[in-house]
mmCIF file of C-alpha atoms in Angstrom:
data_model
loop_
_atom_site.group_PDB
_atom_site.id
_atom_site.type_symbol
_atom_site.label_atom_id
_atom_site.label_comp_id
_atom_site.label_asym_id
_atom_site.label_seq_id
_atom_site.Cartn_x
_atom_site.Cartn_y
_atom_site.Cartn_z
ATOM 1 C CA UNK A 1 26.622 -10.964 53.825
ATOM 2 C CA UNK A 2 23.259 -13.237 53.762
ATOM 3 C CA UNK A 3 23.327 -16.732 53.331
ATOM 4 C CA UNK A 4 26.851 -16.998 51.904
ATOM 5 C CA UNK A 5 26.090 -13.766 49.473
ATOM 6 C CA UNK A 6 26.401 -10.270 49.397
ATOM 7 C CA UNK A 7 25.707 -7.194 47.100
ATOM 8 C CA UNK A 8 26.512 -3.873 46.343
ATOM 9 C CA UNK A 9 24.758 -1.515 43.906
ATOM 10 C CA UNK A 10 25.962 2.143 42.910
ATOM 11 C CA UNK A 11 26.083 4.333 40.231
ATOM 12 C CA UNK A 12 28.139 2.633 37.175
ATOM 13 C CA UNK A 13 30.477 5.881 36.111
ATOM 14 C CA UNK A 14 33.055 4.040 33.808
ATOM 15 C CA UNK A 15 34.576 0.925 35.035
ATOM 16 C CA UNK A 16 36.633 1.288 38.599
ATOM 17 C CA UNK A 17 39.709 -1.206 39.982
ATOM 18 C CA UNK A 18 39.107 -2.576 43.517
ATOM 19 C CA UNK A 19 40.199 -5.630 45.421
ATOM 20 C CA UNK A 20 38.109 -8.136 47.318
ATOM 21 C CA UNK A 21 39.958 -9.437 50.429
ATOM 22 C CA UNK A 22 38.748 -12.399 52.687
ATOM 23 C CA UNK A 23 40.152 -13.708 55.452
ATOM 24 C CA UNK A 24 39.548 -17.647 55.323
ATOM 25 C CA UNK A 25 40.198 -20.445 57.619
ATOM 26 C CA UNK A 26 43.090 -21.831 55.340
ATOM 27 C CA UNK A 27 43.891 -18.827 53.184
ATOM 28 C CA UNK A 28 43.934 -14.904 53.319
ATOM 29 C CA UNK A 29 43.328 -13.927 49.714
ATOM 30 C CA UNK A 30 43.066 -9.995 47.778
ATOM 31 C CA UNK A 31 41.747 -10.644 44.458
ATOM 32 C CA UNK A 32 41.611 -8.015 41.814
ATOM 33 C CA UNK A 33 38.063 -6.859 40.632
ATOM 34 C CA UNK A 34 37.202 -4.487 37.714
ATOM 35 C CA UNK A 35 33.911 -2.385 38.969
ATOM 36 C CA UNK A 36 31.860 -2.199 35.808
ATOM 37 C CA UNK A 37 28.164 -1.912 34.668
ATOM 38 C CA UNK A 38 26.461 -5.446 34.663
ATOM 39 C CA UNK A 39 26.088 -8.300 37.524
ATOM 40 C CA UNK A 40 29.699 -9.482 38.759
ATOM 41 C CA UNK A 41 29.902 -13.055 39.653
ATOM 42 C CA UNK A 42 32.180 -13.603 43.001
ATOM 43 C CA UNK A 43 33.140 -17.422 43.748
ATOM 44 C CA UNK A 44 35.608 -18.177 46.567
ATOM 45 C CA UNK A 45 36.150 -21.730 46.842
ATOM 46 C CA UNK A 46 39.326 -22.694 48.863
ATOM 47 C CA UNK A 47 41.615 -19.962 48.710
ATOM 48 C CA UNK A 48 40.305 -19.163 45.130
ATOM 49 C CA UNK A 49 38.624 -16.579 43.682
ATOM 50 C CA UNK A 50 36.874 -16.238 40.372
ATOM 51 C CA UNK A 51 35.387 -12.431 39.576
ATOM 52 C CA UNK A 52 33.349 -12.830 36.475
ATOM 53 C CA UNK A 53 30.047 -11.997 34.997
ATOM 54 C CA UNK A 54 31.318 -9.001 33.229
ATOM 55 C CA UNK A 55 33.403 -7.839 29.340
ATOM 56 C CA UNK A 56 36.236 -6.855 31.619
ATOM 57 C CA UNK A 57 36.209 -9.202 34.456
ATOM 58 C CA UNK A 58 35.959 -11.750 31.972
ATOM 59 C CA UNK A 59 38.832 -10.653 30.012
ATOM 60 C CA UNK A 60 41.073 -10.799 32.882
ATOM 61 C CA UNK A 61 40.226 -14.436 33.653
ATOM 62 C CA UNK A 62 41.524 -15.637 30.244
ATOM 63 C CA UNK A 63 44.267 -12.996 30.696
ATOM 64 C CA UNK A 64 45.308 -14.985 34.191
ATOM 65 C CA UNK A 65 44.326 -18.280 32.525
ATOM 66 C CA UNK A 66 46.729 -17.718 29.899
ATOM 67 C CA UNK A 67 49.266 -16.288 32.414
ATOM 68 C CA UNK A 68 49.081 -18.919 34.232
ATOM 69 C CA UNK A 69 49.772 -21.903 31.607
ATOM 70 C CA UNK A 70 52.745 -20.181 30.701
ATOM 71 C CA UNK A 71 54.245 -20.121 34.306
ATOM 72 C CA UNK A 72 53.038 -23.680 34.831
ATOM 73 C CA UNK A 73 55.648 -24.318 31.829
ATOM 74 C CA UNK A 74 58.252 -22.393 32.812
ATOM 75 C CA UNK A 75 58.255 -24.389 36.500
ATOM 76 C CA UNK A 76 57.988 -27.712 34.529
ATOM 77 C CA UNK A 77 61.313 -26.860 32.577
ATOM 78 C CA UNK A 78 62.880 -24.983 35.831
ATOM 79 C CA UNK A 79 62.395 -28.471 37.630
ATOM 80 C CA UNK A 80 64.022 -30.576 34.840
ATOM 81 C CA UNK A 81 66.806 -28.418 34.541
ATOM 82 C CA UNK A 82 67.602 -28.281 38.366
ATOM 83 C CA UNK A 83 66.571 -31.732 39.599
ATOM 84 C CA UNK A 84 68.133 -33.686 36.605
ATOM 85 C CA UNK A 85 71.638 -34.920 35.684
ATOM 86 C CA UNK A 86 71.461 -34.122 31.876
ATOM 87 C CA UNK A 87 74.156 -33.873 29.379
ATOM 88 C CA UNK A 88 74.816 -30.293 27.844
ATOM 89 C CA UNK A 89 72.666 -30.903 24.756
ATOM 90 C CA UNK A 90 70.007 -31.871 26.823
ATOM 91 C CA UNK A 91 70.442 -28.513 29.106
ATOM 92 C CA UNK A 92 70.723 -26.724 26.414
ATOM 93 C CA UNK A 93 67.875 -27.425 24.858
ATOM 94 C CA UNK A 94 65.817 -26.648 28.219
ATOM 95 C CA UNK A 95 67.496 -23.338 28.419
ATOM 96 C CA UNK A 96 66.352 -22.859 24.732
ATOM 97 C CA UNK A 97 62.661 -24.137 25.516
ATOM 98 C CA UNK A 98 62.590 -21.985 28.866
ATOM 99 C CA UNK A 99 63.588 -18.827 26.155
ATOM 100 C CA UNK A 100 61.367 -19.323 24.130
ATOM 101 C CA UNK A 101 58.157 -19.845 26.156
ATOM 102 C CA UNK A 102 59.176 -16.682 28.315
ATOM 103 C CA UNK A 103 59.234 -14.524 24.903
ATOM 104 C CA UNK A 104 55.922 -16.169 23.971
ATOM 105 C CA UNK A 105 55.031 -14.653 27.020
ATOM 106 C CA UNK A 106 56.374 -11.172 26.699
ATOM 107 C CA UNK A 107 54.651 -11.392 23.352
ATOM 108 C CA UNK A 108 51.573 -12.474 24.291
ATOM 109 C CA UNK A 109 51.525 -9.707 27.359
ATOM 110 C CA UNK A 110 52.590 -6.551 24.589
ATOM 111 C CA UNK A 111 49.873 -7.900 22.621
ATOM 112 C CA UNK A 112 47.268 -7.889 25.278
ATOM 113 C CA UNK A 113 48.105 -4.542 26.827
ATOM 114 C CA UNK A 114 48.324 -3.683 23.228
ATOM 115 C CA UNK A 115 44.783 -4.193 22.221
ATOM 116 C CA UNK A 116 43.175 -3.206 25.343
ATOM 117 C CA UNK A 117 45.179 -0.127 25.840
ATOM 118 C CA UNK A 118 41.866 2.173 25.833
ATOM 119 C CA UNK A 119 39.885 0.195 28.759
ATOM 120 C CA UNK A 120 40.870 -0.026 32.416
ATOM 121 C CA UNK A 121 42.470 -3.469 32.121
ATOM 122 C CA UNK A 122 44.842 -2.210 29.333
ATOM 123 C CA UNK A 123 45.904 0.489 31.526
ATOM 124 C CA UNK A 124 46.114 -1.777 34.984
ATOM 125 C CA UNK A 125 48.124 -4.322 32.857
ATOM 126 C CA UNK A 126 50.863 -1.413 31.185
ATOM 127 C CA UNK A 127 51.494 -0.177 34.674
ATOM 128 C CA UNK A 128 51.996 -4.011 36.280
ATOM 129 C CA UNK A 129 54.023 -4.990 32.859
ATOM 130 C CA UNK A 130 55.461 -1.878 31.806
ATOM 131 C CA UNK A 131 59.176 -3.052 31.712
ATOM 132 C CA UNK A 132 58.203 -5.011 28.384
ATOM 133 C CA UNK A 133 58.295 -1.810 26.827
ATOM 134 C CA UNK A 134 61.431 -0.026 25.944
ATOM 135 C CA UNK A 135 60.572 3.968 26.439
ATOM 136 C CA UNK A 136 59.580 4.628 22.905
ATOM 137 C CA UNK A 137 56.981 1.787 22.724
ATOM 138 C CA UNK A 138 55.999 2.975 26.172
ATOM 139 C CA UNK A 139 55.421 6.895 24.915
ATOM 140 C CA UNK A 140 53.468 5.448 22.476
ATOM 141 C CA UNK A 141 51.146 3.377 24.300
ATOM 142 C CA UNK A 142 50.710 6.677 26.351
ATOM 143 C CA UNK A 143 49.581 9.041 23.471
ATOM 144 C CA UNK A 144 46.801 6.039 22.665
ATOM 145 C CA UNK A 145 45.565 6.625 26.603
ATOM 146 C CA UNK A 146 43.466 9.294 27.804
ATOM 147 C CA UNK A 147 44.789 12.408 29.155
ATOM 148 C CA UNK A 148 43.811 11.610 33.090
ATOM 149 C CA UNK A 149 45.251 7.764 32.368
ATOM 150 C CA UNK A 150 48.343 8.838 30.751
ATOM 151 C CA UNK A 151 49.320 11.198 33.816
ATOM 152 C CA UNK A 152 48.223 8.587 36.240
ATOM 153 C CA UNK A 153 50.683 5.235 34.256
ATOM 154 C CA UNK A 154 53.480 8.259 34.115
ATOM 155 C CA UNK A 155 53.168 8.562 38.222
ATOM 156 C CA UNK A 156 53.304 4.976 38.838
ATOM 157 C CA UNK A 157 56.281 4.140 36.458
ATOM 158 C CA UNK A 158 58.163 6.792 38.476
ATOM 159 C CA UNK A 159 57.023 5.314 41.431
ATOM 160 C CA UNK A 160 57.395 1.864 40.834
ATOM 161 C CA UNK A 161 60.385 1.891 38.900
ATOM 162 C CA UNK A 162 62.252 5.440 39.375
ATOM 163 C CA UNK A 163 62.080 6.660 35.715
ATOM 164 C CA UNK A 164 60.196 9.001 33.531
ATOM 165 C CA UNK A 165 57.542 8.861 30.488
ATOM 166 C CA UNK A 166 56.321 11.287 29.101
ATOM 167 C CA UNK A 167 52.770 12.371 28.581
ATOM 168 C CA UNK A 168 51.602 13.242 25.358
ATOM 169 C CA UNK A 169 52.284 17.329 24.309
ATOM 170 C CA UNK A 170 54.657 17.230 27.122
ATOM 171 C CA UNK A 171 58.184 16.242 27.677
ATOM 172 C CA UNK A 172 59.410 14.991 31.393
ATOM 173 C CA UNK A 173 62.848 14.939 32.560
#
């Protein structure tokens, strides 16, 4: 690090996942970085950070941006229905909202993962959001991956959440 920046170069083989961690006065922070051909923009400004610069990188801001409005809604109708004295109709209608925004979001996550199934962020966001899938839906968005991605999401469903996929031409118990 010079003068507040620093660099790396190296051979661009495909895109790679990393993480950027910094230790701040205020804040520890990891933030997620897709290693990709092309000049990657880092900004951390007060427990904050913003990777962009890059197809991919860029991609996952609006990805996060989007995310983010969505939970942002969620906690404004969690907060009305717990700090209010409302009449059923009214709770009702908050539960209703609160449904419907979190399918928006399910939706809006398949989607995603959906079309980016072939890149690096497709495949990080299937493993992270994988239970949005019911197992058919999930075997198919594994025959659309490559061979050495489809054997690596399989692994870290089983990990993560103690079940099996199976990879396409092959059939796990």
């Amino acid at each position: 690090v010079k003068d507040g920046r620093f660099s790396f170069e190296g051979d661009a083989n495909g895109c790679k996942v990393a993480y950027i961690c910094c230790d701040g006065d205020d804040y520890d922070l990891c933030t997620l970085i897709f290693l990709e051909e092309g000049d990657i923009n880092v900004s951390i400004d007060g427990g904050r950070c913003t990777i962009s610069g890059t197809p991919i990188n860029e991609l996952c801001n609006s990805v996060e941006d989007s995310i983010g409005y969505y939970v942002d809604e969620l906690e404004k109708i969690e907060f009305l229905y717990y700090s209010r004295q409302l009449d059923d109709a009214a709770m009702a209608s908050l539960g209703a909202q609160g449904f419907n925004l979190q399918q928006q979001l399910i939706t809006y996550l398949r989607e995603t993962i959906t079309e980016n199934i072939e890149n690096l962020f497709g495949l990080y966001m299937l493993v992270a959001y994988n239970d949005f899938f019911t197992t058919q839906e999930m075997n198919r968005q594994m025959q659309l991956l490559e061979t050495d991605h489809s054997a690596f999401v399989s692994s870290k469903v089983k990990e993560m959440f103690g079940c099996d996929v199976w990879v396409p031409g092959e059939l796990s118990s």
